[in-house]
Short mmCIF file of C-alpha atoms in Angstrom, two decimals:
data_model
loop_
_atom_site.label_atom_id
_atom_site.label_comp_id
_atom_site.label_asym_id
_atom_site.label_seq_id
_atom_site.Cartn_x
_atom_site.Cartn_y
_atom_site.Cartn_z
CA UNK A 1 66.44 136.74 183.38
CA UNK A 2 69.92 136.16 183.02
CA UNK A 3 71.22 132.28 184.06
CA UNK A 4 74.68 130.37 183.81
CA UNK A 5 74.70 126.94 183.48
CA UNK A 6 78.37 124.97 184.12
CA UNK A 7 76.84 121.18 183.70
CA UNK A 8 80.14 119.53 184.03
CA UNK A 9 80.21 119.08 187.91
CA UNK A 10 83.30 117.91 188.24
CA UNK A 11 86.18 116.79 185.81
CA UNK A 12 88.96 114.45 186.49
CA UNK A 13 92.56 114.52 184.06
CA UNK A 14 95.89 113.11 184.01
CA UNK A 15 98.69 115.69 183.88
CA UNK A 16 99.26 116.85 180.60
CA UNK A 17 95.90 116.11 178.72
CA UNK A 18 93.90 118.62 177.47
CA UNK A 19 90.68 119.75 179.07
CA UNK A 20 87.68 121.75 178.34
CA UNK A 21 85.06 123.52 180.73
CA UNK A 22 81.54 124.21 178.84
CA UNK A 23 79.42 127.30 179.81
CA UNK A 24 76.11 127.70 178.62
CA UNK A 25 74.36 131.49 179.29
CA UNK A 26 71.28 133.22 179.00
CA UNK A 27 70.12 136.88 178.67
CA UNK A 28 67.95 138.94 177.15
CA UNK A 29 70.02 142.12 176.71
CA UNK A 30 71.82 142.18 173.22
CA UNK A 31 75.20 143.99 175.07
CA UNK A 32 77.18 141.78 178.06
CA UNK A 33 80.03 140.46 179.29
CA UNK A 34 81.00 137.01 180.23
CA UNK A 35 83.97 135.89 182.88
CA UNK A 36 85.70 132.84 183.93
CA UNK A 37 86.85 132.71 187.47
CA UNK A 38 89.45 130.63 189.02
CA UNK A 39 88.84 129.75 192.52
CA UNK A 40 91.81 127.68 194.29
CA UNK A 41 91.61 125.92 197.48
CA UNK A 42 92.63 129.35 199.37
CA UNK A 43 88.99 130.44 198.43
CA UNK A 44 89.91 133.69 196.68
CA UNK A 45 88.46 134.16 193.17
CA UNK A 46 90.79 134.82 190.64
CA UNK A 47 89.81 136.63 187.11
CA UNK A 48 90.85 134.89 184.59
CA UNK A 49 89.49 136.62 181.38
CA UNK A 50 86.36 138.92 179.97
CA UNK A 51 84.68 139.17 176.55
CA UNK A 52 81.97 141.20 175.72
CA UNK A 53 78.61 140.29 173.24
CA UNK A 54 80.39 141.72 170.19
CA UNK A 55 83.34 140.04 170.08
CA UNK A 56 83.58 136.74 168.94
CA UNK A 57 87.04 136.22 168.67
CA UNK A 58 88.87 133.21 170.61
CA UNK A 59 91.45 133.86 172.55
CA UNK A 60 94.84 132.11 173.77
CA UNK A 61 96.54 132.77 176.89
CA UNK A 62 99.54 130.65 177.36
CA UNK A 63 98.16 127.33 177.74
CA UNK A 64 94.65 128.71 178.26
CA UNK A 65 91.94 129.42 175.56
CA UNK A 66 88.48 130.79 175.26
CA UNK A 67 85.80 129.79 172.62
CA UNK A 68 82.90 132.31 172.38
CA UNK A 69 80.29 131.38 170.48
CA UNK A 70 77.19 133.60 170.20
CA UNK A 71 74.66 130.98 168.01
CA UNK A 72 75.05 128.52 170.74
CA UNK A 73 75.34 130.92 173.47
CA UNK A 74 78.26 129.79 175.14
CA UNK A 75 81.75 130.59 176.01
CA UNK A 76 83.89 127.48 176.87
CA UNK A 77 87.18 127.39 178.53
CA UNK A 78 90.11 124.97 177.49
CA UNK A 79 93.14 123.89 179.14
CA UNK A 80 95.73 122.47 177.41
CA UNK A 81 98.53 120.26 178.63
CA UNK A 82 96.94 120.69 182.01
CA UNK A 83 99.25 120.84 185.01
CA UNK A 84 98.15 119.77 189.05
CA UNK A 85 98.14 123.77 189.96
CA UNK A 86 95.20 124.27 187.31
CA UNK A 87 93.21 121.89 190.03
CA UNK A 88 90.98 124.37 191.11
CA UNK A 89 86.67 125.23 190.90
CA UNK A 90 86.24 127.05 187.40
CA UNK A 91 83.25 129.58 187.50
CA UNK A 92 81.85 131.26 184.57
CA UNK A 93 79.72 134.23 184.85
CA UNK A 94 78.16 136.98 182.98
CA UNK A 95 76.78 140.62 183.42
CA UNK A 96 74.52 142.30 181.14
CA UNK A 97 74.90 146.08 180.52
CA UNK A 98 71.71 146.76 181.97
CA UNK A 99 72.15 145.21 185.35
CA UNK A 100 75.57 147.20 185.85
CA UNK A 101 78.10 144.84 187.25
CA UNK A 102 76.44 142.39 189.07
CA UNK A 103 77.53 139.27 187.69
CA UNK A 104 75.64 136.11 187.66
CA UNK A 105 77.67 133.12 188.08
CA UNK A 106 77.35 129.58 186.98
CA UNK A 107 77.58 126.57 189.21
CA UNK A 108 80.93 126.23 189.32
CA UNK A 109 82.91 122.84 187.97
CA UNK A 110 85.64 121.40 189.71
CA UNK A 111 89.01 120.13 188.07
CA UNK A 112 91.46 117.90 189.83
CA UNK A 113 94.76 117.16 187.28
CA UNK A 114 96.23 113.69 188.90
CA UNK A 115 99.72 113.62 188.84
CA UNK B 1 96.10 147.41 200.67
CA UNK B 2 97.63 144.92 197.88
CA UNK B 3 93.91 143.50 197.91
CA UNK B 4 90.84 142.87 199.24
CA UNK B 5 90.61 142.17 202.92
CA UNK B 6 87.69 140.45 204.58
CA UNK B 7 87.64 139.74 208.12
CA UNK B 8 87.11 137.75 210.20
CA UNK B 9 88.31 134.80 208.10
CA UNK B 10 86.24 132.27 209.80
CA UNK B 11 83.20 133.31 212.54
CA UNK B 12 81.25 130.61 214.19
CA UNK B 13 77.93 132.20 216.36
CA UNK B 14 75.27 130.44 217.46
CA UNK B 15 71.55 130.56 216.51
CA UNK B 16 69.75 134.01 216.72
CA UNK B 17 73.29 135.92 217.24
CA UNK B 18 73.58 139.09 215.64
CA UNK B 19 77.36 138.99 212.99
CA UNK B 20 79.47 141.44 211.65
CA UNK B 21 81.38 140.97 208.60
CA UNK B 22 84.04 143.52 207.61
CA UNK B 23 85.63 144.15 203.66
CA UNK B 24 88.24 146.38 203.15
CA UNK B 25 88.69 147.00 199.47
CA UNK B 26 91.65 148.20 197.25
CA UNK B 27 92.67 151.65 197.44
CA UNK B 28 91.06 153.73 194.98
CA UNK B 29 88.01 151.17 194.03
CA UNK B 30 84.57 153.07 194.33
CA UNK B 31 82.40 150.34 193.73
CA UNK B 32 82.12 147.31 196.57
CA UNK B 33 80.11 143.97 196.41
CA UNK B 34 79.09 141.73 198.49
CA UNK B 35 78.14 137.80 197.06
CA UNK B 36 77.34 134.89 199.26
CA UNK B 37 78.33 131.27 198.53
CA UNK B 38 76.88 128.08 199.90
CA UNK B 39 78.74 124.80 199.43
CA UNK B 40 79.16 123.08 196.06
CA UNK B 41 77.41 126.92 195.14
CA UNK B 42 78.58 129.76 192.75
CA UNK B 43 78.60 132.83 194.66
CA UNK B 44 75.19 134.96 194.42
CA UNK B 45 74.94 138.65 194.82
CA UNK B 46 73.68 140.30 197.51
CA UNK B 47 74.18 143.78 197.54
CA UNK B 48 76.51 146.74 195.67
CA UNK B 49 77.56 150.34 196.93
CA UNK B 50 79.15 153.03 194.50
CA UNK B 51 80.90 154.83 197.06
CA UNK B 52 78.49 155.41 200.28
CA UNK B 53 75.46 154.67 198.67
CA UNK B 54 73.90 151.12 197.93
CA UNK B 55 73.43 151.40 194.38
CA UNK B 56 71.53 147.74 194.39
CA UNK B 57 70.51 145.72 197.02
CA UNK B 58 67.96 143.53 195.41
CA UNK B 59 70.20 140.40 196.47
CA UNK B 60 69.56 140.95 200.34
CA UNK B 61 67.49 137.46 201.14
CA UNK B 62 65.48 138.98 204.06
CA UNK B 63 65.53 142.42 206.31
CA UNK B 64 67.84 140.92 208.97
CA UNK B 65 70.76 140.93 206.14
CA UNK B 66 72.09 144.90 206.62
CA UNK B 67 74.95 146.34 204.79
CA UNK B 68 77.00 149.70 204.99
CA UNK B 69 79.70 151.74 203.63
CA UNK B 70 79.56 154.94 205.34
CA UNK B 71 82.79 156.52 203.97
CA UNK B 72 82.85 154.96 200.68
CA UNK B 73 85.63 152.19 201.70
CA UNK B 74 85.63 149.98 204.42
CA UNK B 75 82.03 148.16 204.42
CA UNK B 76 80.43 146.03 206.73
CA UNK B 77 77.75 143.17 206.45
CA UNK B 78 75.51 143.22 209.53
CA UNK B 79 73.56 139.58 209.58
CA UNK B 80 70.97 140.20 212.74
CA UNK B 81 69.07 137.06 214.25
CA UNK B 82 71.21 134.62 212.36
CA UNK B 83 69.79 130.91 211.04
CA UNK B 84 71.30 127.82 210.63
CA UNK B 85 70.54 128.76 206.76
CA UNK B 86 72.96 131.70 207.01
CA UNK B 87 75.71 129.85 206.57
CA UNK B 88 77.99 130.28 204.06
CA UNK B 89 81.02 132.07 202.41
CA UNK B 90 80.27 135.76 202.56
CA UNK B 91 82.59 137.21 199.54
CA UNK B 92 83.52 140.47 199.32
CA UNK B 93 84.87 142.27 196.12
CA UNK B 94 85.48 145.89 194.88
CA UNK B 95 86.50 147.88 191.26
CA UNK B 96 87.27 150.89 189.78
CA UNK B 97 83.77 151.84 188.93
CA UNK B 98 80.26 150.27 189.27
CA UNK B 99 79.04 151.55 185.64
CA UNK B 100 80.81 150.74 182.05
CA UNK B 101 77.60 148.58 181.22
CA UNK B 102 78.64 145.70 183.04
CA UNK B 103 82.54 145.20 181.91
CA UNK B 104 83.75 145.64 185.77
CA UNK B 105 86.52 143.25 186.57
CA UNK B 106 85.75 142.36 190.04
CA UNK B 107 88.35 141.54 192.64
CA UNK B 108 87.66 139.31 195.34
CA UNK B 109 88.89 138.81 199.33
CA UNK B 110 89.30 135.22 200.18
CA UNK B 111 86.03 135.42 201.90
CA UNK B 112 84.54 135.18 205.45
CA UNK B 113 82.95 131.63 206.24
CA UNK B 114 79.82 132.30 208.74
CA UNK B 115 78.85 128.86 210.25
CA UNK B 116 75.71 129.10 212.71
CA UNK B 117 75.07 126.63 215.03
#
């Protein structure tokens, strides 16, 4: 069965430090995708980014990055030089090939950046 | 539309009511989902149509939960003989397709928050 687990609960920064969300998943299937999900106050979930099982390859995105890494089975999400707009609940989630695009989705962890 | 609609935003009904829930998805997106999320909660999945037909619905908790999409857009989440337990964000999202293994990008509405009383 597939599971997501986000064990950081909530995190609390100072504008302009440097922050990192963990995500631990499990699956069985050898092909899936993982997500991170922004979800702001307004309640709407916002994509943030998608790799899939056979790519390992970190990416950057402005002030965002993505560590993938398949030995420890997780896919962890950094923000750097945080600002008070990142403040927001961070989901990860993943779908396996099999199970078509339902997406299982971790607990959720919740950033406030402090001014 | 721009995106996905769900309405109403907010519904408050009391114990044993019957609740509609309506998603209207992006133009063009064949596949439609509905999750559920319950404070502090990541959303789970309750049910998924490609076009008119429910291609999984293995996330429905009980037989009162009923969804439909009868002309592949606009769906609706029928809740009958609602609990206190029902409550929650019901999410709605939509995509392209429903297939490519599992690399959908989902879209979501900002939600419809049920509260029985």
């Amino acid at each position: 069965a597939q599971k997501v687990t986000q064990a950081q609960t909530e995190i609390s920064v100072v504008e302009k430090e440097d922050v990192t969300l963990d995500c631990v998943y499990e699956t069985r299937d050898t092909t899936y995708y993982l997500f991170w999900y922004k979800q702001p106050p307004s309640g709407e979930l916002v994509f943030l980014i998608r790799r899939n099982s056979f790519d390992e390859q970190n990416e950057i995105s402005g002030r965002y990055s993505w560590n993938f890494q398949k030995s420890t089975s997780s896919f962890n999400f950094t923000i750097t030089a945080s600002q008070v707009v990142d403040s927001a609940v961070y989901f990860c989630a993943l779908s396996e090939e099999t199970s078509g695009s339902r997406l299982t989705f971790g607990e959720g962890t919740q950033l406030t950046v402090n001014p | 539309g721009a995106g996905v609609s769900q309405t109403p935003s907010n519904k408050v009904t009391e114990k044993g009511k019957y609740v509609e829930l309506r998603c209207d998805p992006i133009s063009g997106h064949t596949a439609l989902y509905w999750y559920r999320q319950s404070l502090g909660q990541g959303p789970e999945f309750l049910i998924y149509f490609q076009g008119t037909g429910a291609a999984d619905d293995s996330g429905l908790p009980n037989d009162r939960f009923f969804a439909v999409r009868p002309e592949g857009s606009v769906s609706t989440l029928k809740i009958q003989r609602t609990e206190r337990g029902d409550s929650a964000v019901y999410l709605c999202a939509s995509s392209l397709s429903w297939g490519a293994g599992g690399a959908n990008v989902l879209t979501f509405g900002a939600g419809s928050r049920l509260t029985v009383l």
